[in-house]
Short mmCIF file of C-alpha atoms in Angstrom, two decimals:
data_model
loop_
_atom_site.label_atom_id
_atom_site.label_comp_id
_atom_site.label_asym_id
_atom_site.label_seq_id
_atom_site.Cartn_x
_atom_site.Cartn_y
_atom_site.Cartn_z
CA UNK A 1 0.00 0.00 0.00
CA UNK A 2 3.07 2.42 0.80
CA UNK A 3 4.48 1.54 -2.59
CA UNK A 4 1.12 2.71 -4.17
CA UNK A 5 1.03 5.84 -1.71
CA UNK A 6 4.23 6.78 -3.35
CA UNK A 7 3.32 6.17 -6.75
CA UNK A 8 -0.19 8.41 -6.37
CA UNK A 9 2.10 11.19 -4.72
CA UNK A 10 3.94 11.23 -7.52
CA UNK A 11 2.06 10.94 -10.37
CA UNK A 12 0.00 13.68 -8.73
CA UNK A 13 3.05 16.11 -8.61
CA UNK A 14 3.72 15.19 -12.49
CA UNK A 15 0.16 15.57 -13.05
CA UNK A 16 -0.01 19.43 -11.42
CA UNK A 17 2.69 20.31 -13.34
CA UNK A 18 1.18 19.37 -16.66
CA UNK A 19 -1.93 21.22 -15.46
CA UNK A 20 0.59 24.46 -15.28
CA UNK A 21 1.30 23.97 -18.60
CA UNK A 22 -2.28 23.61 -19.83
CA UNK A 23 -3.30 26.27 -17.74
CA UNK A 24 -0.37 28.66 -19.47
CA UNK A 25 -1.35 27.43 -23.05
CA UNK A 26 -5.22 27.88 -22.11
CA UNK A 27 -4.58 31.30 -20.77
CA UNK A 28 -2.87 32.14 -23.84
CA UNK A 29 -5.43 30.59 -26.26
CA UNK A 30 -8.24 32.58 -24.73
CA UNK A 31 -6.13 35.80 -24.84
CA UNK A 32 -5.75 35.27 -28.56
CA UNK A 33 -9.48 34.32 -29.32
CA UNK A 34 -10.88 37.63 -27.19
CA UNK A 35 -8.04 39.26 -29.32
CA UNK A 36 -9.18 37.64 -32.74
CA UNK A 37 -13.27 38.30 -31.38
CA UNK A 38 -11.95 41.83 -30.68
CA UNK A 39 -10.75 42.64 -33.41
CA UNK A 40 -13.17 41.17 -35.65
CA UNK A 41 -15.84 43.29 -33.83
CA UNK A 42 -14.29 46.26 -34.07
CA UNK A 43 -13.87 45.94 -37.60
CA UNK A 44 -17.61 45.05 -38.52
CA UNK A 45 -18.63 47.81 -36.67
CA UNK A 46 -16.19 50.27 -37.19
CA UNK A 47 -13.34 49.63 -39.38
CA UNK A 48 -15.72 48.70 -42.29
CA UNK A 49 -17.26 51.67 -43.19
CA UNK A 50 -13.49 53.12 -43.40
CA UNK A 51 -11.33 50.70 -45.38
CA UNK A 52 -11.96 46.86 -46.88
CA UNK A 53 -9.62 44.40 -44.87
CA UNK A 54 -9.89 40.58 -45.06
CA UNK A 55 -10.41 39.36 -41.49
CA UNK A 56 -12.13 36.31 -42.14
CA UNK A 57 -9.27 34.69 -40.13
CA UNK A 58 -10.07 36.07 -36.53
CA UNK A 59 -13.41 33.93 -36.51
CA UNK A 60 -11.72 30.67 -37.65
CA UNK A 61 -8.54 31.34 -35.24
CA UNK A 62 -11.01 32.02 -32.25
CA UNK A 63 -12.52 28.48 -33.13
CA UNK A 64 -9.58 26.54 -32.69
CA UNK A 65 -8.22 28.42 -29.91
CA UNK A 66 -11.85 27.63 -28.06
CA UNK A 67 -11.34 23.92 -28.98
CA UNK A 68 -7.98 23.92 -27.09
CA UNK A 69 -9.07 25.81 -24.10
CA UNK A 70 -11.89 23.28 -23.72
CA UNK A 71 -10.26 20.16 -23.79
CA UNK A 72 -6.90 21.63 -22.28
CA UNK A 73 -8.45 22.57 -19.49
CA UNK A 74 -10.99 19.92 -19.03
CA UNK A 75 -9.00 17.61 -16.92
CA UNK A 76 -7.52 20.58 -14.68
CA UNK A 77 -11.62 21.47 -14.00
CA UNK A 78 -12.38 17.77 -13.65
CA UNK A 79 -9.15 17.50 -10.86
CA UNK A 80 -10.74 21.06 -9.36
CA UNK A 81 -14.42 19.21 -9.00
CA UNK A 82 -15.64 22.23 -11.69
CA UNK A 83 -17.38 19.69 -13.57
CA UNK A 84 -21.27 19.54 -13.86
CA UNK A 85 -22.39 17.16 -11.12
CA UNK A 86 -25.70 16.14 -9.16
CA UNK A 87 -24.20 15.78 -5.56
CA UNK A 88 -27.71 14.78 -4.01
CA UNK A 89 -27.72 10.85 -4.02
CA UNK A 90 -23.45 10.62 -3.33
CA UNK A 91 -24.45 13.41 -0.02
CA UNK A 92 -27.44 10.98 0.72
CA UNK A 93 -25.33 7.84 0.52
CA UNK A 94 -22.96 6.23 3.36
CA UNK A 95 -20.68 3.22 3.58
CA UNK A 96 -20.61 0.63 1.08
CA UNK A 97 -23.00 2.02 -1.05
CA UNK A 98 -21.17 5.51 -1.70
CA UNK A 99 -17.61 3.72 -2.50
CA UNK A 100 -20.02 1.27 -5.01
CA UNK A 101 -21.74 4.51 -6.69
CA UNK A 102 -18.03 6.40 -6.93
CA UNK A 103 -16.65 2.94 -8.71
CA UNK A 104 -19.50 2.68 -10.99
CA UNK A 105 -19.66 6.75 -11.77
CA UNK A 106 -15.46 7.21 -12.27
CA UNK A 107 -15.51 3.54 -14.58
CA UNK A 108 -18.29 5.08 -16.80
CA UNK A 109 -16.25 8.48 -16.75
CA UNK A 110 -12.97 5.93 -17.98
CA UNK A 111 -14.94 4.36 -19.76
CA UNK A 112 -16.32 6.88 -22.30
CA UNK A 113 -12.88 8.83 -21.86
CA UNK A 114 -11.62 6.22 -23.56
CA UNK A 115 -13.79 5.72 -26.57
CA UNK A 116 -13.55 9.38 -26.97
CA UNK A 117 -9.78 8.88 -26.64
CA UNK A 118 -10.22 6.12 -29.39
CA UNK A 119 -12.37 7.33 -31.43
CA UNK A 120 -10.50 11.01 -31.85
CA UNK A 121 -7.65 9.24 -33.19
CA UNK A 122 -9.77 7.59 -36.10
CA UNK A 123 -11.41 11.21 -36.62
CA UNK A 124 -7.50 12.65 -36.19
CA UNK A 125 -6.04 10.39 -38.76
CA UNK A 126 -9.31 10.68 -41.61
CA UNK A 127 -8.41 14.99 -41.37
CA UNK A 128 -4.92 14.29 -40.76
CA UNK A 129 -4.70 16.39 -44.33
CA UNK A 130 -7.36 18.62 -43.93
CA UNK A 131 -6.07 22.51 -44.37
CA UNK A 132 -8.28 25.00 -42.77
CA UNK A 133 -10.77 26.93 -45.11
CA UNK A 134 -8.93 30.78 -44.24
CA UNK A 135 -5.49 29.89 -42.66
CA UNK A 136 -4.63 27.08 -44.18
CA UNK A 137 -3.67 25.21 -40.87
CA UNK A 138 -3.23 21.37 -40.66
CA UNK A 139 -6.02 19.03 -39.30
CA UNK A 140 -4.12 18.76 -36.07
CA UNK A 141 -5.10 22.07 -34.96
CA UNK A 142 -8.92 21.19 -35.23
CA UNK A 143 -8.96 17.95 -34.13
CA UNK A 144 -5.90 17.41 -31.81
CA UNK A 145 -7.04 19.05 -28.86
CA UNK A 146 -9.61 16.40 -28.82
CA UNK A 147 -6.71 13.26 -28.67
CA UNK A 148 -4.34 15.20 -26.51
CA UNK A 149 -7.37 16.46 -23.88
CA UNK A 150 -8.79 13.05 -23.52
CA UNK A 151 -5.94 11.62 -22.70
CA UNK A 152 -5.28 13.50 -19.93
CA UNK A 153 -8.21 13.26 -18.76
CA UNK A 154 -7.79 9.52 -19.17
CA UNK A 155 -4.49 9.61 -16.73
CA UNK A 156 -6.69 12.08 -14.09
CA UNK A 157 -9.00 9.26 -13.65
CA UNK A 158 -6.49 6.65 -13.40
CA UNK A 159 -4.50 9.05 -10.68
CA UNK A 160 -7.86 9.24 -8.99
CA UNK A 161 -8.42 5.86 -8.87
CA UNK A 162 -4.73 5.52 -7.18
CA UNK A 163 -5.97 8.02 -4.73
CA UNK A 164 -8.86 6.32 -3.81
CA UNK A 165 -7.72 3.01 -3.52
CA UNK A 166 -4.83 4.17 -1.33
CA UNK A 167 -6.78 5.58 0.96
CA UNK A 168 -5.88 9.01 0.17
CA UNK A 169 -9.55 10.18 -1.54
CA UNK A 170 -12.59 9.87 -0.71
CA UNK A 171 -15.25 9.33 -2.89
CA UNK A 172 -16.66 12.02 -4.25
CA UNK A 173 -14.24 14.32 -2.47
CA UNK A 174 -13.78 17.10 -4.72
CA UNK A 175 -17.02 16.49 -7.15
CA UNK A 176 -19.28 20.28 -7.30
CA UNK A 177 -16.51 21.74 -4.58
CA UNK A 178 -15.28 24.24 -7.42
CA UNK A 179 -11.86 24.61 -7.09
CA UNK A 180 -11.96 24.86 -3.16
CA UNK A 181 -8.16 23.37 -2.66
#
């Protein structure tokens, strides 16, 4: 159990680290899609009647940058207990039947994290060549957030899982708590 202890420890000190770095890059991608929005606004309402740019980039670049925010910082909200949750039946619950409720709620979660995880790969690889319609970027940039996110999110729920059977969580611990740390 010690050995396990250890491992959990660890794996949660590589895992906040990771989460600094997706925080950083999601900071950053939502400071260039306000920018992008911004700037797009201000030009359809302004700029327009005074000169003829092409800006059809900002709304594309704001797309991508919102798919990276969302499943960059998916696992860091899912770690924070930011995710959507219905805390009534796991507060009503005690004992036995809690722990079997958190084991059958964070295997589904796994569970669909990893067809998700599966499946992006398939989508990944059939728009592996697909350029973007205005900037011309790669596939990856659409439809990698999606491989890279769940995958994470796959290793937060194995970490969890760690946790929990070490002793070290409790179920439902951080679910609706909203970043209380």
């Amino acid at each position: 159990m010690e050995t396990l202890k250890k491992v959990y420890f660890t794996a949660s000190k590589v895992e906040d680290q990771v989460y600094k770095v997706c925080k950083a890059l999601g900071t950053l991608a939502m400071s260039i899609a306000f920018l992008a929005i911004f700037l797009q606004v201000i030009y359809r309402y302004i700029l327009c009647n005074f000169m003829n740019l092409p800006l059809a980039f900002t709304e594309e670049l704001a797309r991508y940058c919102l798919f990276w925010i969302i499943y960059l910082l998916l696992p860091v909200s899912i770690k924070d207990g930011m995710e959507a949750a219905n805390t009534y039946l796991p507060g009503k619950l005690k004992g036995a039947a809690k722990t079997a409720l958190y084991l059958l709620v964070r295997g589904l979660c796994l569970v669909i994290a990893l067809i998700a995880f599966i499946y992006s790969f398939s989508t990944l690889q059939t728009y592996w060549n697909f350029t973007s319609p205005v900037m011309q970027l790669p596939g990856f940039f659409q439809y990698g957030p999606v491989v890279i996110g769940m995958g994470i999110v796959i290793i937060r729920y194995i970490i969890e899982m760690m946790g929990f059977a070490c002793g070290e969580i409790k179920p439902f611990e951080s679910v609706g708590q909203g970043g209380v740390e």
